[in-house]
Short mmCIF file of N, CA and C in Angstrom, two decimals:
data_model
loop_
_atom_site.label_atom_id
_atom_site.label_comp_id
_atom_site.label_asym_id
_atom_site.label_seq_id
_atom_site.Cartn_x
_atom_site.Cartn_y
_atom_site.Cartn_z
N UNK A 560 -111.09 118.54 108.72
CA UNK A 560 -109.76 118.83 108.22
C UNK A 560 -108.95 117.56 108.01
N UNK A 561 -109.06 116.23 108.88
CA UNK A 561 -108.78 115.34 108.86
C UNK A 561 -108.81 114.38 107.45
N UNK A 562 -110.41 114.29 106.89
CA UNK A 562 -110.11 113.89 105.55
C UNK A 562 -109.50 114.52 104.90
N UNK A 563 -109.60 115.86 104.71
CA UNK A 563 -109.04 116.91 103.82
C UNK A 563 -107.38 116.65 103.29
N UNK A 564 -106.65 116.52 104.62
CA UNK A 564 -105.54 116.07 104.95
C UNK A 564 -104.87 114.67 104.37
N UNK A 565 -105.86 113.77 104.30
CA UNK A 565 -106.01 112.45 104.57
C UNK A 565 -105.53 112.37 102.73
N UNK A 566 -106.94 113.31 101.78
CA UNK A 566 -106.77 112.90 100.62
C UNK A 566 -105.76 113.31 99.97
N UNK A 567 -105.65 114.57 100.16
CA UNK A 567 -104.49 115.14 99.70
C UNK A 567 -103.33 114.64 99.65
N UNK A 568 -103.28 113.95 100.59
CA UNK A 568 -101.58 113.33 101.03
C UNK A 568 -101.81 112.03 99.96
N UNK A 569 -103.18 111.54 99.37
CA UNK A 569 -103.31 110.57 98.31
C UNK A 569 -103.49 110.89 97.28
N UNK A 570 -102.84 112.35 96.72
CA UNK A 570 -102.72 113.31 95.52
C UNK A 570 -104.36 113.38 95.03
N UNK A 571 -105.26 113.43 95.74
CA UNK A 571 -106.51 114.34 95.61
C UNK A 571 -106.50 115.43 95.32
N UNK A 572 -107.23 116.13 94.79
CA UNK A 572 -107.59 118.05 94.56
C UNK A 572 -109.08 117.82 95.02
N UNK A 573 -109.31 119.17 95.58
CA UNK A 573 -110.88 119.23 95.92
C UNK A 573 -111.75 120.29 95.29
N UNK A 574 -112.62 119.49 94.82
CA UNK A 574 -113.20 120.28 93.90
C UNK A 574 -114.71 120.71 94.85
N UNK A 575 -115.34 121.84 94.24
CA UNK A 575 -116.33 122.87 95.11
C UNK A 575 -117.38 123.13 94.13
N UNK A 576 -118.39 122.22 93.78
CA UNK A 576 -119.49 122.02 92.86
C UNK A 576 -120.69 122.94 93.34
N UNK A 577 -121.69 123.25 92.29
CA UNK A 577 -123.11 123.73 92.62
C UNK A 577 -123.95 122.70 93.38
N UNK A 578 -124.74 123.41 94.05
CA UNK A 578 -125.92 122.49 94.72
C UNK A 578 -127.21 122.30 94.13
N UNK A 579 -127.10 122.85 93.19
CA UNK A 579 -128.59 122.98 92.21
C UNK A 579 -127.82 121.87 91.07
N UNK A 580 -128.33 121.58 90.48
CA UNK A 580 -128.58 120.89 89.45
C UNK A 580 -129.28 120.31 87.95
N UNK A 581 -129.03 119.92 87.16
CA UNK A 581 -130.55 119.25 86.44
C UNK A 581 -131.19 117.67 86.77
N UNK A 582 -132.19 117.85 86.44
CA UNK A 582 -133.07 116.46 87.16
C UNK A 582 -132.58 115.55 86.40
N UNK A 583 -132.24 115.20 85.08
CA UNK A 583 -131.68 114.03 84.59
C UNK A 583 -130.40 113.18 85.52
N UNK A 584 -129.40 114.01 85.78
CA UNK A 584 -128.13 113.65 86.35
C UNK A 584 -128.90 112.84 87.73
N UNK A 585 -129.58 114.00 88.45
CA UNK A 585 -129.86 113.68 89.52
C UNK A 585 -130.19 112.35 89.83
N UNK A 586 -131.46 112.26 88.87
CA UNK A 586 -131.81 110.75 88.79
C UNK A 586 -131.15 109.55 88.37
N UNK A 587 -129.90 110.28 87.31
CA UNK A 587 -128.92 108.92 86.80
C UNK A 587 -128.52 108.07 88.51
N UNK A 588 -128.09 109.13 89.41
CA UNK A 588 -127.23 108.62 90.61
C UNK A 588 -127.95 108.21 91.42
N UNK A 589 -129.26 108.87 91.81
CA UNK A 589 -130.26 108.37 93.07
C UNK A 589 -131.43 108.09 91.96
N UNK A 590 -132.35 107.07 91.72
CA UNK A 590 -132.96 106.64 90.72
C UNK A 590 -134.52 107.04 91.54
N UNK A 591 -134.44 107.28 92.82
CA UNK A 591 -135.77 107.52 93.73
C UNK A 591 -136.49 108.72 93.51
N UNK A 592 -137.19 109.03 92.12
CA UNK A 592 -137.93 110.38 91.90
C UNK A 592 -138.28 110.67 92.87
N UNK A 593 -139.13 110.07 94.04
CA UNK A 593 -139.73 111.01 95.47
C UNK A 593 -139.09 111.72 96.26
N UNK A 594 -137.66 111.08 96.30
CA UNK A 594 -136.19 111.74 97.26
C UNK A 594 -136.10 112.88 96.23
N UNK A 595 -136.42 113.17 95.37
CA UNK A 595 -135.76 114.55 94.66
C UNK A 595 -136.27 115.87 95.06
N UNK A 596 -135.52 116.87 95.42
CA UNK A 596 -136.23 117.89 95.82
C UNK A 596 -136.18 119.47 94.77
N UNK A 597 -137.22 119.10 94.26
CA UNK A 597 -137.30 120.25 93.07
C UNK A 597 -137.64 121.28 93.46
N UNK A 598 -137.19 122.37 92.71
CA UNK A 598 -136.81 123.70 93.25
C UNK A 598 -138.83 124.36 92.74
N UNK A 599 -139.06 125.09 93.27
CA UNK A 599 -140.82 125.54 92.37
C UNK A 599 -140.40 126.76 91.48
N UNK A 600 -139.52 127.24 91.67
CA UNK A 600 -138.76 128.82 90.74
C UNK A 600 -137.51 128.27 90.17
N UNK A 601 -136.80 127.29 89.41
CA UNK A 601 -135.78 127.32 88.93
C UNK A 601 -134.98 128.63 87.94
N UNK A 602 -134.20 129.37 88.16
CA UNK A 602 -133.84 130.06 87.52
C UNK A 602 -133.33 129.34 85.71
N UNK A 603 -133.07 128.25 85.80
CA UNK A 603 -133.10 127.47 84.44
C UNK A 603 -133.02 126.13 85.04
N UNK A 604 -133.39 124.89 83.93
CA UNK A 604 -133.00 123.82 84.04
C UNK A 604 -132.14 123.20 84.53
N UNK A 605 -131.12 123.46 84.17
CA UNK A 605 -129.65 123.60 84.44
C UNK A 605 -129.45 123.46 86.58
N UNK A 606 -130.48 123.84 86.87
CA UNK A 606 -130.72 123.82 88.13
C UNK A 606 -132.09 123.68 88.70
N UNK A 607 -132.46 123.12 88.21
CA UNK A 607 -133.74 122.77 88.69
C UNK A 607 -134.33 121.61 89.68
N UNK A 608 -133.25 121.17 90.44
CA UNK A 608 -133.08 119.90 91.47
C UNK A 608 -132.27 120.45 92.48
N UNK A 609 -132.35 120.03 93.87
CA UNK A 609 -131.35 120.33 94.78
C UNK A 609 -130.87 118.68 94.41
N UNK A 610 -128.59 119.06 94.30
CA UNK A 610 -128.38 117.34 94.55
C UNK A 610 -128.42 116.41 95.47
N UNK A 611 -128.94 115.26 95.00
CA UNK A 611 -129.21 114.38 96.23
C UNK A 611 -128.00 113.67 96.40
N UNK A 612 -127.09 113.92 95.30
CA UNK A 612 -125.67 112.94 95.72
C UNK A 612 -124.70 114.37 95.25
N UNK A 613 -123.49 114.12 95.56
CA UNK A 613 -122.54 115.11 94.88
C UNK A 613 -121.63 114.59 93.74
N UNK A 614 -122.32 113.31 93.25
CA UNK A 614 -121.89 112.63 92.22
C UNK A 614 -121.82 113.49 90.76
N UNK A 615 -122.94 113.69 90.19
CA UNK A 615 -123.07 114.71 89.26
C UNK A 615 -122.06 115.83 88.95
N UNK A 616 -121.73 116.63 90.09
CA UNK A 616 -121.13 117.65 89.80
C UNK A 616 -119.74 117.69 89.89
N UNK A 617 -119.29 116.19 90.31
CA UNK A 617 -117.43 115.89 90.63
C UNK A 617 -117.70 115.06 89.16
N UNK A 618 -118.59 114.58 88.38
CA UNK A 618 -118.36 114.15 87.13
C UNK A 618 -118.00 115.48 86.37
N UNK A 619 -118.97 116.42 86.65
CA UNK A 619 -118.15 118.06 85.79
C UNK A 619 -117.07 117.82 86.04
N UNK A 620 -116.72 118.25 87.10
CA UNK A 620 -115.26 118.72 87.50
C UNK A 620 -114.32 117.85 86.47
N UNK A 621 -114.31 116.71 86.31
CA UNK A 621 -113.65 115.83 85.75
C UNK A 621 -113.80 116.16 84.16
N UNK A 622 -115.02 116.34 83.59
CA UNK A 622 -114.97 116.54 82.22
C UNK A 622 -114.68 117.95 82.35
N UNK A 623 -114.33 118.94 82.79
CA UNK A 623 -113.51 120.25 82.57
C UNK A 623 -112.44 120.11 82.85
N UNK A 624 -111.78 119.02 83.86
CA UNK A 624 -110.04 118.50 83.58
C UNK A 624 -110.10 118.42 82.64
N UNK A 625 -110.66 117.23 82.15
CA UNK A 625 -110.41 116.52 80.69
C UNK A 625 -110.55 117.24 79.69
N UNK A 626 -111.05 118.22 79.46
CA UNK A 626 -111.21 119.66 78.13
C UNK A 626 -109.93 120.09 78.28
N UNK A 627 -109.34 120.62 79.49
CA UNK A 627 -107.84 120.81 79.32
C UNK A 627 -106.62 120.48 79.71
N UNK A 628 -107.38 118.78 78.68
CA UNK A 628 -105.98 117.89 78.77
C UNK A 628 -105.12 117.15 79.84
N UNK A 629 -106.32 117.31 80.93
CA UNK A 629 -105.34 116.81 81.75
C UNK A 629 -106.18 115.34 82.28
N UNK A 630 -105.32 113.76 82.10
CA UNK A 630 -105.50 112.75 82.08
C UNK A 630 -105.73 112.24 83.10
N UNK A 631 -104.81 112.72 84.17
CA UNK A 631 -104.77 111.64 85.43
C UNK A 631 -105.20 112.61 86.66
N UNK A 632 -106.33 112.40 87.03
CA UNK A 632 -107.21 113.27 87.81
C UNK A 632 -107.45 112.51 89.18
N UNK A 633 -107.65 112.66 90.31
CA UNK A 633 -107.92 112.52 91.71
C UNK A 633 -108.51 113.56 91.89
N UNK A 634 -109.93 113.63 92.18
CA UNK A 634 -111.17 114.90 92.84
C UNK A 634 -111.71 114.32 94.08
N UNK A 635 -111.85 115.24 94.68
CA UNK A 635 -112.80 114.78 96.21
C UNK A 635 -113.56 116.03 96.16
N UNK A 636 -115.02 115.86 96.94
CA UNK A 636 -115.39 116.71 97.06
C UNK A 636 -116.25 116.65 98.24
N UNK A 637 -116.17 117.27 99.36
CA UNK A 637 -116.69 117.13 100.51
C UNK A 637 -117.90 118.46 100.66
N UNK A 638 -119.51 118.24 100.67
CA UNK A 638 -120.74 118.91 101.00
C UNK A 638 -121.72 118.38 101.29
N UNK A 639 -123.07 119.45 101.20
CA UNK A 639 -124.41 118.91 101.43
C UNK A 639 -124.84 118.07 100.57
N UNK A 640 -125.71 116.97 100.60
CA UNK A 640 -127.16 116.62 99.64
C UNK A 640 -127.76 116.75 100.13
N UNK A 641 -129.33 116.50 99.53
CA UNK A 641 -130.82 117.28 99.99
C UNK A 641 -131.01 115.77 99.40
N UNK A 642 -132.09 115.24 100.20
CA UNK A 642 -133.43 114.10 99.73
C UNK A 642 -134.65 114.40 100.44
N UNK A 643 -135.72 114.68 99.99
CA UNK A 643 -136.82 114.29 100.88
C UNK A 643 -136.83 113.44 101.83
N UNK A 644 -137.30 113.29 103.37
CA UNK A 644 -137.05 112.34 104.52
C UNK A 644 -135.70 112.74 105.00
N UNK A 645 -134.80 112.93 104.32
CA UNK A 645 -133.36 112.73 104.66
C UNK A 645 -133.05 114.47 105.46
N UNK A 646 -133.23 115.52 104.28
CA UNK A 646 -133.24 116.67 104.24
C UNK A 646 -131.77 116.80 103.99
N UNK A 647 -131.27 117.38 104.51
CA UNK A 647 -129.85 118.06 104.15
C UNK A 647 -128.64 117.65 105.05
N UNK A 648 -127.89 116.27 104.40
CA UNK A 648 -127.04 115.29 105.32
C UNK A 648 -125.41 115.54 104.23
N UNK A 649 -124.69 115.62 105.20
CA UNK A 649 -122.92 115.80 104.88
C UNK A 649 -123.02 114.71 103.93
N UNK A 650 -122.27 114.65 103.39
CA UNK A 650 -121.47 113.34 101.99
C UNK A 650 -120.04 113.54 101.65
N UNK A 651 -119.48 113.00 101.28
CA UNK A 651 -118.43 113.39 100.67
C UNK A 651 -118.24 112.04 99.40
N UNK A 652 -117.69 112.72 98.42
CA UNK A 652 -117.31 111.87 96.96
C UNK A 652 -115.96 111.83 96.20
N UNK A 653 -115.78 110.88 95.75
CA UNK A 653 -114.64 110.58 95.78
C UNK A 653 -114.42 110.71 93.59
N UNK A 654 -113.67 110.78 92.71
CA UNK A 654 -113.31 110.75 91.34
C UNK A 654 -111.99 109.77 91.18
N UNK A 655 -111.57 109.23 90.15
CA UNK A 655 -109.93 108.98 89.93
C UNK A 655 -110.20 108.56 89.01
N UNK A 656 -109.35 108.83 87.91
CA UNK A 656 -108.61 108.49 86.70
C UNK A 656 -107.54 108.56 86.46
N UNK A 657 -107.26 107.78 84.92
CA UNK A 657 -105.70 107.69 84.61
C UNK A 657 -105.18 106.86 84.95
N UNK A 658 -103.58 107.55 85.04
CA UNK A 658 -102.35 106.56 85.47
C UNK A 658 -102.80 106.57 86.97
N UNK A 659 -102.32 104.65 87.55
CA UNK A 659 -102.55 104.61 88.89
C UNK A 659 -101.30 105.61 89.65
N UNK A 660 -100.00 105.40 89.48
CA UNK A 660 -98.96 106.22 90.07
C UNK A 660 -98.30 106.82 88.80
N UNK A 661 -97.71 108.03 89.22
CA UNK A 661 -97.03 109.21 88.62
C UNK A 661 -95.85 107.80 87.92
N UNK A 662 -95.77 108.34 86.29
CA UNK A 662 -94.88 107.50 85.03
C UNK A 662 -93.35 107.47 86.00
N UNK A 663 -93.25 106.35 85.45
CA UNK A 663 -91.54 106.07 85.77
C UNK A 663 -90.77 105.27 84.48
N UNK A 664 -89.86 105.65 84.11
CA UNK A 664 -88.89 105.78 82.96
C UNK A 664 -88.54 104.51 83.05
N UNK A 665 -88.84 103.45 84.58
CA UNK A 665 -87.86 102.10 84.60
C UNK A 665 -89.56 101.07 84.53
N UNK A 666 -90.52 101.34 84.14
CA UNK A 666 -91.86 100.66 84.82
C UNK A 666 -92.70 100.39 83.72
N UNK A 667 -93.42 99.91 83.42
CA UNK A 667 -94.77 99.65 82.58
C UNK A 667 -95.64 100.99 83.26
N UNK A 668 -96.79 101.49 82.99
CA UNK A 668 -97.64 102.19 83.21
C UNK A 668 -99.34 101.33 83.61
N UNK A 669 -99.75 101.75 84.64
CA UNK A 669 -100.87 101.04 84.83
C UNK A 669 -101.90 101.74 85.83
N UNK A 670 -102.85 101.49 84.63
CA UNK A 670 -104.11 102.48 84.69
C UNK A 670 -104.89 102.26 85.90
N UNK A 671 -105.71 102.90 86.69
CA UNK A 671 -106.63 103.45 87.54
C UNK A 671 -107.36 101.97 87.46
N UNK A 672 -107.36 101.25 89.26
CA UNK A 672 -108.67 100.55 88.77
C UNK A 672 -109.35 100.11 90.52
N UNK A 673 -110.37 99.67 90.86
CA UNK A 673 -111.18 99.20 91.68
C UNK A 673 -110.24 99.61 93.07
N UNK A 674 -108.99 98.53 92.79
CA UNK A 674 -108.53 98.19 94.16
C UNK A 674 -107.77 99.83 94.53
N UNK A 675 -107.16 100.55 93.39
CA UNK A 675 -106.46 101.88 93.73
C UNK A 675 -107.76 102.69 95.14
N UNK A 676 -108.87 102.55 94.32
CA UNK A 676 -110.01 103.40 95.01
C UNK A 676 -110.26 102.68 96.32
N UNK A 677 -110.71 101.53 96.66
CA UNK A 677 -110.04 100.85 97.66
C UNK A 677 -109.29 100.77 98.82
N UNK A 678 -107.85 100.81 97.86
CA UNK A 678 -106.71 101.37 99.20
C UNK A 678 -106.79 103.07 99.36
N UNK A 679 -107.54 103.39 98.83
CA UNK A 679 -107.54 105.10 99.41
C UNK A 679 -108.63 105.30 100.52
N UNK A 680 -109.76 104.51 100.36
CA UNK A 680 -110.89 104.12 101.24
C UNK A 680 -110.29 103.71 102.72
N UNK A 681 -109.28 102.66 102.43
CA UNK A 681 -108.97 101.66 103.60
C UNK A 681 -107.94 103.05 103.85
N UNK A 682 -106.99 103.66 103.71
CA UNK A 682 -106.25 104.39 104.30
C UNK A 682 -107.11 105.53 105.33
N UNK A 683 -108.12 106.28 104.39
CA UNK A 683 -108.99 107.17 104.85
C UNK A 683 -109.63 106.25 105.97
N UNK A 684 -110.49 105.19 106.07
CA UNK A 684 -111.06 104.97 107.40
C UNK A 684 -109.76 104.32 108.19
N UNK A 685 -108.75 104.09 108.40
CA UNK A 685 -107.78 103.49 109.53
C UNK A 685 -107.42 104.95 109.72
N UNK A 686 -107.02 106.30 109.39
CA UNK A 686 -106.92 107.47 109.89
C UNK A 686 -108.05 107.75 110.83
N UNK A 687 -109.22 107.43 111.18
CA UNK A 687 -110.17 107.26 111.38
C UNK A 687 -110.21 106.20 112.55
N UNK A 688 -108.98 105.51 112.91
CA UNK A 688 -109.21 104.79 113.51
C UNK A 688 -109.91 103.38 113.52
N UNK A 689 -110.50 102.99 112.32
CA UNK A 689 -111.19 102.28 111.44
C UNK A 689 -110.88 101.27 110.97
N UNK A 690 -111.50 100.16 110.66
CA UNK A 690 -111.11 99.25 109.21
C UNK A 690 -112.19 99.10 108.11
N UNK A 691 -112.34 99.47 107.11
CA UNK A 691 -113.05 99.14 106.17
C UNK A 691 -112.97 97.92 105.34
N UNK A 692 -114.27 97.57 105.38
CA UNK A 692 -115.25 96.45 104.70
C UNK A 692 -115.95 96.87 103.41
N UNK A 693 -115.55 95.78 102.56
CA UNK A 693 -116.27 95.95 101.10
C UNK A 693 -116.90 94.40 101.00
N UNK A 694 -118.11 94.89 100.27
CA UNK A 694 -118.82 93.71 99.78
C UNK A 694 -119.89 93.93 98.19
N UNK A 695 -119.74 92.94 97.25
CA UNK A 695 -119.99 93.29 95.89
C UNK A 695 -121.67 93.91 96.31
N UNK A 696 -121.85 94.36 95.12
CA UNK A 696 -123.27 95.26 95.06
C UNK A 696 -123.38 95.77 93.58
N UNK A 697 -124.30 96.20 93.55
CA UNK A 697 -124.83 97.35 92.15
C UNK A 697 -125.60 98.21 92.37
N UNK A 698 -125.50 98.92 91.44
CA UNK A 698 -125.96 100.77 90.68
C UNK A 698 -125.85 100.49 89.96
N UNK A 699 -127.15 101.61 89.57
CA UNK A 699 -127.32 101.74 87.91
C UNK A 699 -126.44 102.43 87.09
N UNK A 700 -125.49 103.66 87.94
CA UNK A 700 -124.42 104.25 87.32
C UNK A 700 -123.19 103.82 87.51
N UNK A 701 -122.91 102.66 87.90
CA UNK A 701 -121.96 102.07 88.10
C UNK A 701 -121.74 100.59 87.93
N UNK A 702 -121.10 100.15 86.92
CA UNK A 702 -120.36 98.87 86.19
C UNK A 702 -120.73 97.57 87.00
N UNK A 703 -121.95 96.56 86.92
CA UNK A 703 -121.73 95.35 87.35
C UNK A 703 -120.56 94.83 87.28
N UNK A 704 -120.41 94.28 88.33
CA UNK A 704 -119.04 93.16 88.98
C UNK A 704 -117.52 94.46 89.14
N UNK A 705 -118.25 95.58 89.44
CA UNK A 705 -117.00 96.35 89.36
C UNK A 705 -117.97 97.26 90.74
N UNK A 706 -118.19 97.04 91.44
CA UNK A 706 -118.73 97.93 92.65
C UNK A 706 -119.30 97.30 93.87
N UNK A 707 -118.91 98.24 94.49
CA UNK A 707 -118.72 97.32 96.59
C UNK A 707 -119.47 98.23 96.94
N UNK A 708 -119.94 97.72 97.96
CA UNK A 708 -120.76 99.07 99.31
C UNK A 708 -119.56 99.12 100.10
N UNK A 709 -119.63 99.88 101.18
CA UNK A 709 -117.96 100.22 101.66
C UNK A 709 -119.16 100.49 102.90
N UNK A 710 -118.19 99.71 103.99
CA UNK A 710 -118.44 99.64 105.58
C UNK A 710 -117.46 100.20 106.49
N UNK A 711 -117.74 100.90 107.27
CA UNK A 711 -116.93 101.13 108.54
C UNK A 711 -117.15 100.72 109.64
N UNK A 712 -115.75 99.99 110.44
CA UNK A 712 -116.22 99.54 111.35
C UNK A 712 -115.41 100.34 112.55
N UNK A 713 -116.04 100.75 113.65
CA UNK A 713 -114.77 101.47 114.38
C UNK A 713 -115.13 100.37 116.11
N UNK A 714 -114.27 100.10 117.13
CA UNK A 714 -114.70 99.98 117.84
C UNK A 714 -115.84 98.83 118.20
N UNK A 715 -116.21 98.03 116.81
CA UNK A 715 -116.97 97.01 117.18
C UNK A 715 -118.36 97.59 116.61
N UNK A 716 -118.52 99.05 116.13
CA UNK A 716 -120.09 99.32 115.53
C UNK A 716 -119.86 99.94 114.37
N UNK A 717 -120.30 99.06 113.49
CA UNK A 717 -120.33 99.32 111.91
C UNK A 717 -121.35 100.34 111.95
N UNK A 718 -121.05 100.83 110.44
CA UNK A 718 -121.56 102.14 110.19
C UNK A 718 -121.44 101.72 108.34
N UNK A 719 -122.83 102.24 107.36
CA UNK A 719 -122.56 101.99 106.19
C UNK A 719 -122.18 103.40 105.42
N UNK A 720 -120.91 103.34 104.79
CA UNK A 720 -120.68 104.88 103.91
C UNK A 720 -121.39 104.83 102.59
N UNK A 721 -121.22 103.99 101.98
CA UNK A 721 -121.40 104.30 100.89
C UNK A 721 -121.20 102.87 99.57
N UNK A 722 -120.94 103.46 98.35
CA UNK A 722 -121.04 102.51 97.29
C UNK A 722 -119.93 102.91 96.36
N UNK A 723 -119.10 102.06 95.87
CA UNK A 723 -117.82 102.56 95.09
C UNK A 723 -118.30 101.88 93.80
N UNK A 724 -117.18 102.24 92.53
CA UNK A 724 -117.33 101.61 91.60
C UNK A 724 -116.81 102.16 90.41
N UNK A 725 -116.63 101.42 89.27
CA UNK A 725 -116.17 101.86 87.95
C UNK A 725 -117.47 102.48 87.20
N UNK A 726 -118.04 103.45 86.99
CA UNK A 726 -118.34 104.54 86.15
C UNK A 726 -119.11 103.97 85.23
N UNK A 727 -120.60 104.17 85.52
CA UNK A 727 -120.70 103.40 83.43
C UNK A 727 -120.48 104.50 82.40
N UNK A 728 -119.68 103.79 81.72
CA UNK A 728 -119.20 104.46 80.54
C UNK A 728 -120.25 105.01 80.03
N UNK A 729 -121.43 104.76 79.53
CA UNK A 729 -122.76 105.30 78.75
C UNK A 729 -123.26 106.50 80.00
N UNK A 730 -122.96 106.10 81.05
CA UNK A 730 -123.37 107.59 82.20
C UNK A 730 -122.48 108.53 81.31
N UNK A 731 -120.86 108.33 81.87
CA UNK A 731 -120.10 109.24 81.60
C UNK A 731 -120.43 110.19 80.18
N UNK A 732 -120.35 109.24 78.91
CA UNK A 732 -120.47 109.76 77.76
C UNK A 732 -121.45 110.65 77.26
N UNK A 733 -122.62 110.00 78.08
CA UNK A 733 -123.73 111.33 78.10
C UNK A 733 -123.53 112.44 78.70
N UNK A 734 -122.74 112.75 80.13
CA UNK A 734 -122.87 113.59 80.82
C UNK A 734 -121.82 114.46 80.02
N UNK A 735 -120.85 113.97 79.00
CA UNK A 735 -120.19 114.73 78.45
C UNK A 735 -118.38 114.51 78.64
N UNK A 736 -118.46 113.13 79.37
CA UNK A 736 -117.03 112.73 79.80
C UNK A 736 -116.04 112.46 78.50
N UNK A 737 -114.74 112.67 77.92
CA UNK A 737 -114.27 112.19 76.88
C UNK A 737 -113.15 111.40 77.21
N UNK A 738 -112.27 110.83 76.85
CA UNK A 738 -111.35 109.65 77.14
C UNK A 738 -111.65 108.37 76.97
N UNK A 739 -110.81 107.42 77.04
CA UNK A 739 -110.92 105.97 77.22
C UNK A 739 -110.71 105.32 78.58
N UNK A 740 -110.06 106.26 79.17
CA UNK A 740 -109.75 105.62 80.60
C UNK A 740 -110.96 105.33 81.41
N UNK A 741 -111.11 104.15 82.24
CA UNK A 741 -112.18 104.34 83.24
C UNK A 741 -111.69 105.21 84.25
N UNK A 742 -113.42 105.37 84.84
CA UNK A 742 -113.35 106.49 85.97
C UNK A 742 -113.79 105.19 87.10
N UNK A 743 -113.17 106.08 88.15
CA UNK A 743 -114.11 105.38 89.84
C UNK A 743 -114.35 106.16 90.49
N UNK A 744 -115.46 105.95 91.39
CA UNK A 744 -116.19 106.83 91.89
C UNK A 744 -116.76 105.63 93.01
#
């Protein structure tokens, strides 16, 4: 309830995705065909993977904002993934686009970028009791020189969460994303 709390209060919405999937997406985000756990009866394509990230399906969420019109998006989405070895471990994922803060009549406007996603990270782990650590890295679905691995440290024992980053545009556009704005994730 704590993150829940946490994002919201950082104008998040939480979005509640399928756990099935198609194998293309799957693989855009986790590139490890052996971690994939394919279904032997898929009722269609369309689901024919359990997800190994919840990346995929908070990119929907975002391109069905964006169908109706709406620009400046904050999604979280807190569930399962499935990997082979791994089996079925909590995740949670993060979206943002758009304007960084709600327009003001006296201000310039300025768009969504690295450090916004960042200070929402560093807020979320010091609720947590925490300080978070970033250090550069890459993915294949995510923008060289625009993505960190993200560390937690609580108490003196680090712990690794995860991988942030600006969106590759050629992911997005395939998966069906429309706009100019970058995304982070």
């Amino acid at each position: 309830q704590l993150v829940r709390r946490l994002l919201t209060g950082c104008g998040f919405s939480e979005a509640i995705t399928y756990g099935f999937i198609e194998r293309e997406p799957a693989l855009a985000v986790h590139p490890a065909p052996q971690d994939i756990v394919a279904l032997r009866n898929p009722l269609s394509e369309k689901g024919a993977v359990l997800r190994p990230s919840l990346l995929p399906g908070l990119v929907d969420s975002l391109i069905h904002n964006r169908r109706r019109e709406r620009q400046n998006i904050r999604l979280f989405e807190m569930g399962s993934r499935f990997r082979h070895g791994d089996g079925e471990t909590p995740a949670l994922a993060l979206a943002m686009t758009g304007d960084a803060a709600p327009r003001h009549w006296s201000g310039p406007v300025r768009k969504t970028d690295l450090f916004d996603l960042t200070g929402v990270l560093e807020g979320l782990c010091a609720g947590f009791g925490g300080v978070a650590e970033f250090a550069p890295a890459t993915a294949g679905h995510l923008v060289p020189g625009r993505t960190a691995t993200v560390r937690l440290t609580v108490a003196g024992d680090t712990a690794m969460l995860g991988t942030i980053g600006q969106l590759d545009p050629m992911f997005a556009h395939a998966r069906g994303l429309t706009g100019s704005d970058a995304v982070y994730v």
